[in-house]
Amino acid sequence: MGTEQSDALARTTRVNLLFDFYESLLTEKQRTILTFYYHDDFSLGEIASEFGISRQAVYDNIKRAEGALESYEDKLLLLEKHERLMKVAELLERGVEEIVMNDSDRSKLMAAIERLKAAEGTAREGGEDSWQHLKA
């Protein structure tokens, strides 16, 4: 894969992650255009046709929405915190696998790590009681 393709894939992945965290802060039009472009793989021309606007207007809307997502991340750092938490969870999983212990204890620790990951996913979606299942 070429550097340009790799950069485009990394950019798409980042926008999709930011969209997961900050979707509700975008306007309806921004959400729809980004969904068409990044999730549904519509071309600029297809989106332009759908909205009755020019391809340039679609491009400008995408860039403004991306800028808004980056601005929210600069201020709130939700994606950065999520990535750090997932790295810690991975380290915990590897550490648990290396520790000599009985299968029951290992299973309990792995289940706790999975609940931590699940809670992070639920918190990203904005659930009020997203931490309740940690008590299980």
PDB file of C-alpha atoms in Angstrom:
ATOM      1  CA  MET A   1       0.000   0.000   0.000  1.00  0.00           C
ATOM      2  CA  GLY A   2       1.386   3.393  -1.012  1.00  0.00           C
ATOM      3  CA  THR A   3       1.981   6.203   1.431  1.00  0.00           C
ATOM      4  CA  GLU A   4      -0.874   8.235  -0.049  1.00  0.00           C
ATOM      5  CA  GLN A   5      -3.305   5.330   0.340  1.00  0.00           C
ATOM      6  CA  SER A   6      -2.031   4.668   3.855  1.00  0.00           C
ATOM      7  CA  ASP A   7      -2.507   8.333   4.799  1.00  0.00           C
ATOM      8  CA  ALA A   8      -6.031   8.338   3.349  1.00  0.00           C
ATOM      9  CA  LEU A   9      -6.928   5.197   5.298  1.00  0.00           C
ATOM     10  CA  ALA A  10      -5.502   6.647   8.519  1.00  0.00           C
ATOM     11  CA  ARG A  11      -7.464   9.871   7.935  1.00  0.00           C
ATOM     12  CA  THR A  12     -10.695   7.958   7.274  1.00  0.00           C
ATOM     13  CA  THR A  13     -10.180   5.875  10.413  1.00  0.00           C
ATOM     14  CA  ARG A  14      -9.540   8.976  12.515  1.00  0.00           C
ATOM     15  CA  VAL A  15     -12.599  10.818  11.171  1.00  0.00           C
ATOM     16  CA  ASN A  16     -14.772   7.760  11.841  1.00  0.00           C
ATOM     17  CA  LEU A  17     -13.503   7.530  15.426  1.00  0.00           C
ATOM     18  CA  LEU A  18     -13.997  11.248  16.015  1.00  0.00           C
ATOM     19  CA  PHE A  19     -17.468  10.944  14.493  1.00  0.00           C
ATOM     20  CA  ASP A  20     -18.281   8.180  17.003  1.00  0.00           C
ATOM     21  CA  PHE A  21     -17.399  10.478  19.882  1.00  0.00           C
ATOM     22  CA  TYR A  22     -18.703  13.837  18.673  1.00  0.00           C
ATOM     23  CA  GLU A  23     -21.505  13.024  16.205  1.00  0.00           C
ATOM     24  CA  SER A  24     -24.175  14.609  18.377  1.00  0.00           C
ATOM     25  CA  LEU A  25     -22.298  17.943  18.364  1.00  0.00           C
ATOM     26  CA  LEU A  26     -22.489  18.276  14.572  1.00  0.00           C
ATOM     27  CA  THR A  27     -25.391  19.753  12.662  1.00  0.00           C
ATOM     28  CA  GLU A  28     -27.840  17.367  11.011  1.00  0.00           C
ATOM     29  CA  LYS A  29     -26.441  18.263   7.580  1.00  0.00           C
ATOM     30  CA  GLN A  30     -22.852  17.662   8.708  1.00  0.00           C
ATOM     31  CA  ARG A  31     -23.818  14.288  10.205  1.00  0.00           C
ATOM     32  CA  THR A  32     -25.626  13.241   7.045  1.00  0.00           C
ATOM     33  CA  ILE A  33     -22.863  14.320   4.673  1.00  0.00           C
ATOM     34  CA  LEU A  34     -20.133  12.651   6.744  1.00  0.00           C
ATOM     35  CA  THR A  35     -22.219   9.478   7.002  1.00  0.00           C
ATOM     36  CA  PHE A  36     -22.749   9.411   3.242  1.00  0.00           C
ATOM     37  CA  TYR A  37     -19.073  10.094   2.544  1.00  0.00           C
ATOM     38  CA  TYR A  38     -17.267   8.030   5.189  1.00  0.00           C
ATOM     39  CA  HIS A  39     -19.731   5.294   6.161  1.00  0.00           C
ATOM     40  CA  ASP A  40     -21.671   4.740   2.940  1.00  0.00           C
ATOM     41  CA  ASP A  41     -18.766   5.529   0.572  1.00  0.00           C
ATOM     42  CA  PHE A  42     -20.774   7.970  -1.582  1.00  0.00           C
ATOM     43  CA  SER A  43     -18.792  10.104  -4.016  1.00  0.00           C
ATOM     44  CA  LEU A  44     -18.841  13.902  -3.830  1.00  0.00           C
ATOM     45  CA  GLY A  45     -21.016  13.872  -6.961  1.00  0.00           C
ATOM     46  CA  GLU A  46     -23.547  11.463  -5.437  1.00  0.00           C
ATOM     47  CA  ILE A  47     -23.817  13.564  -2.284  1.00  0.00           C
ATOM     48  CA  ALA A  48     -24.095  16.748  -4.332  1.00  0.00           C
ATOM     49  CA  SER A  49     -26.947  15.209  -6.297  1.00  0.00           C
ATOM     50  CA  GLU A  50     -28.701  14.108  -3.109  1.00  0.00           C
ATOM     51  CA  PHE A  51     -28.564  17.635  -1.638  1.00  0.00           C
ATOM     52  CA  GLY A  52     -28.931  19.585  -4.871  1.00  0.00           C
ATOM     53  CA  ILE A  53     -25.628  21.410  -4.290  1.00  0.00           C
ATOM     54  CA  SER A  54     -22.259  21.501  -6.068  1.00  0.00           C
ATOM     55  CA  ARG A  55     -19.452  19.024  -5.505  1.00  0.00           C
ATOM     56  CA  GLN A  56     -17.371  21.933  -4.187  1.00  0.00           C
ATOM     57  CA  ALA A  57     -20.074  22.709  -1.615  1.00  0.00           C
ATOM     58  CA  VAL A  58     -20.042  19.062  -0.503  1.00  0.00           C
ATOM     59  CA  TYR A  59     -16.240  19.129  -0.229  1.00  0.00           C
ATOM     60  CA  ASP A  60     -16.380  22.376   1.780  1.00  0.00           C
ATOM     61  CA  ASN A  61     -19.023  20.884   4.105  1.00  0.00           C
ATOM     62  CA  ILE A  62     -16.897  17.780   4.670  1.00  0.00           C
ATOM     63  CA  LYS A  63     -13.824  19.871   5.471  1.00  0.00           C
ATOM     64  CA  ARG A  64     -15.788  22.116   7.863  1.00  0.00           C
ATOM     65  CA  ALA A  65     -17.267  19.083   9.635  1.00  0.00           C
ATOM     66  CA  GLU A  66     -13.828  17.455   9.901  1.00  0.00           C
ATOM     67  CA  GLY A  67     -12.485  20.710  11.316  1.00  0.00           C
ATOM     68  CA  ALA A  68     -15.287  20.790  13.875  1.00  0.00           C
ATOM     69  CA  LEU A  69     -14.523  17.211  14.923  1.00  0.00           C
ATOM     70  CA  GLU A  70     -10.827  18.023  15.341  1.00  0.00           C
ATOM     71  CA  SER A  71     -11.703  21.143  17.306  1.00  0.00           C
ATOM     72  CA  TYR A  72     -13.902  19.140  19.695  1.00  0.00           C
ATOM     73  CA  GLU A  73     -11.096  16.604  20.154  1.00  0.00           C
ATOM     74  CA  ASP A  74      -8.565  19.394  20.833  1.00  0.00           C
ATOM     75  CA  LYS A  75     -10.791  20.655  23.638  1.00  0.00           C
ATOM     76  CA  LEU A  76     -12.267  17.449  25.094  1.00  0.00           C
ATOM     77  CA  LEU A  77      -9.646  14.786  24.264  1.00  0.00           C
ATOM     78  CA  LEU A  78     -12.203  11.946  24.358  1.00  0.00           C
ATOM     79  CA  LEU A  79     -10.522   9.968  21.582  1.00  0.00           C
ATOM     80  CA  GLU A  80      -7.090  10.389  23.168  1.00  0.00           C
ATOM     81  CA  LYS A  81      -8.401   9.203  26.552  1.00  0.00           C
ATOM     82  CA  HIS A  82     -10.190   6.267  24.920  1.00  0.00           C
ATOM     83  CA  GLU A  83      -7.024   5.167  23.089  1.00  0.00           C
ATOM     84  CA  ARG A  84      -4.979   5.372  26.301  1.00  0.00           C
ATOM     85  CA  LEU A  85      -7.571   3.311  28.174  1.00  0.00           C
ATOM     86  CA  MET A  86      -7.621   0.652  25.446  1.00  0.00           C
ATOM     87  CA  LYS A  87      -3.798   0.422  25.556  1.00  0.00           C
ATOM     88  CA  VAL A  88      -3.915  -0.077  29.333  1.00  0.00           C
ATOM     89  CA  ALA A  89      -6.583  -2.781  28.903  1.00  0.00           C
ATOM     90  CA  GLU A  90      -4.370  -4.559  26.343  1.00  0.00           C
ATOM     91  CA  LEU A  91      -1.402  -4.399  28.725  1.00  0.00           C
ATOM     92  CA  LEU A  92      -3.566  -5.831  31.493  1.00  0.00           C
ATOM     93  CA  GLU A  93      -4.719  -8.677  29.253  1.00  0.00           C
ATOM     94  CA  ARG A  94      -1.137  -9.565  28.320  1.00  0.00           C
ATOM     95  CA  GLY A  95      -0.065  -9.367  31.958  1.00  0.00           C
ATOM     96  CA  VAL A  96      -2.903 -11.607  33.100  1.00  0.00           C
ATOM     97  CA  GLU A  97      -1.994 -14.177  30.456  1.00  0.00           C
ATOM     98  CA  GLU A  98       1.615 -14.236  31.705  1.00  0.00           C
ATOM     99  CA  ILE A  99       0.817 -14.566  35.408  1.00  0.00           C
ATOM    100  CA  VAL A 100       0.833 -18.101  36.754  1.00  0.00           C
ATOM    101  CA  MET A 101      -2.566 -18.618  38.371  1.00  0.00           C
ATOM    102  CA  ASN A 102      -5.467 -20.975  38.212  1.00  0.00           C
ATOM    103  CA  ASP A 103      -7.923 -20.780  35.327  1.00  0.00           C
ATOM    104  CA  SER A 104     -10.762 -19.525  37.525  1.00  0.00           C
ATOM    105  CA  ASP A 105      -8.809 -16.487  38.754  1.00  0.00           C
ATOM    106  CA  ARG A 106      -7.543 -15.747  35.241  1.00  0.00           C
ATOM    107  CA  SER A 107     -11.117 -15.926  33.904  1.00  0.00           C
ATOM    108  CA  LYS A 108     -12.333 -13.517  36.585  1.00  0.00           C
ATOM    109  CA  LEU A 109      -9.590 -10.999  35.757  1.00  0.00           C
ATOM    110  CA  MET A 110     -10.215 -11.283  32.010  1.00  0.00           C
ATOM    111  CA  ALA A 111     -13.948 -10.799  32.593  1.00  0.00           C
ATOM    112  CA  ALA A 112     -13.204  -7.643  34.608  1.00  0.00           C
ATOM    113  CA  ILE A 113     -11.045  -6.307  31.764  1.00  0.00           C
ATOM    114  CA  GLU A 114     -13.842  -7.026  29.267  1.00  0.00           C
ATOM    115  CA  ARG A 115     -16.324  -5.161  31.512  1.00  0.00           C
ATOM    116  CA  LEU A 116     -13.896  -2.212  31.561  1.00  0.00           C
ATOM    117  CA  LYS A 117     -13.748  -2.207  27.759  1.00  0.00           C
ATOM    118  CA  ALA A 118     -17.521  -2.553  27.479  1.00  0.00           C
ATOM    119  CA  ALA A 119     -18.034   0.321  29.914  1.00  0.00           C
ATOM    120  CA  GLU A 120     -15.759   2.520  27.817  1.00  0.00           C
ATOM    121  CA  GLY A 121     -17.762   1.669  24.698  1.00  0.00           C
ATOM    122  CA  THR A 122     -21.040   2.445  26.447  1.00  0.00           C
ATOM    123  CA  ALA A 123     -19.678   5.699  27.882  1.00  0.00           C
ATOM    124  CA  ARG A 124     -18.687   6.780  24.349  1.00  0.00           C
ATOM    125  CA  GLU A 125     -22.298   6.303  23.318  1.00  0.00           C
ATOM    126  CA  GLY A 126     -23.399   8.612  26.119  1.00  0.00           C
ATOM    127  CA  GLY A 127     -25.303   6.146  28.293  1.00  0.00           C
ATOM    128  CA  GLU A 128     -26.286   7.605  31.642  1.00  0.00           C
ATOM    129  CA  ASP A 129     -25.812   4.330  33.468  1.00  0.00           C
ATOM    130  CA  SER A 130     -22.787   3.295  31.440  1.00  0.00           C
ATOM    131  CA  TRP A 131     -20.804   2.308  34.533  1.00  0.00           C
ATOM    132  CA  GLN A 132     -23.557   0.284  36.223  1.00  0.00           C
ATOM    133  CA  HIS A 133     -22.523  -3.057  34.742  1.00  0.00           C
ATOM    134  CA  LEU A 134     -19.057  -2.696  36.296  1.00  0.00           C
ATOM    135  CA  LYS A 135     -20.645  -3.623  39.612  1.00  0.00           C
ATOM    136  CA  ALA A 136     -21.448  -7.088  38.249  1.00  0.00           C
TER     137      ALA A 136
END
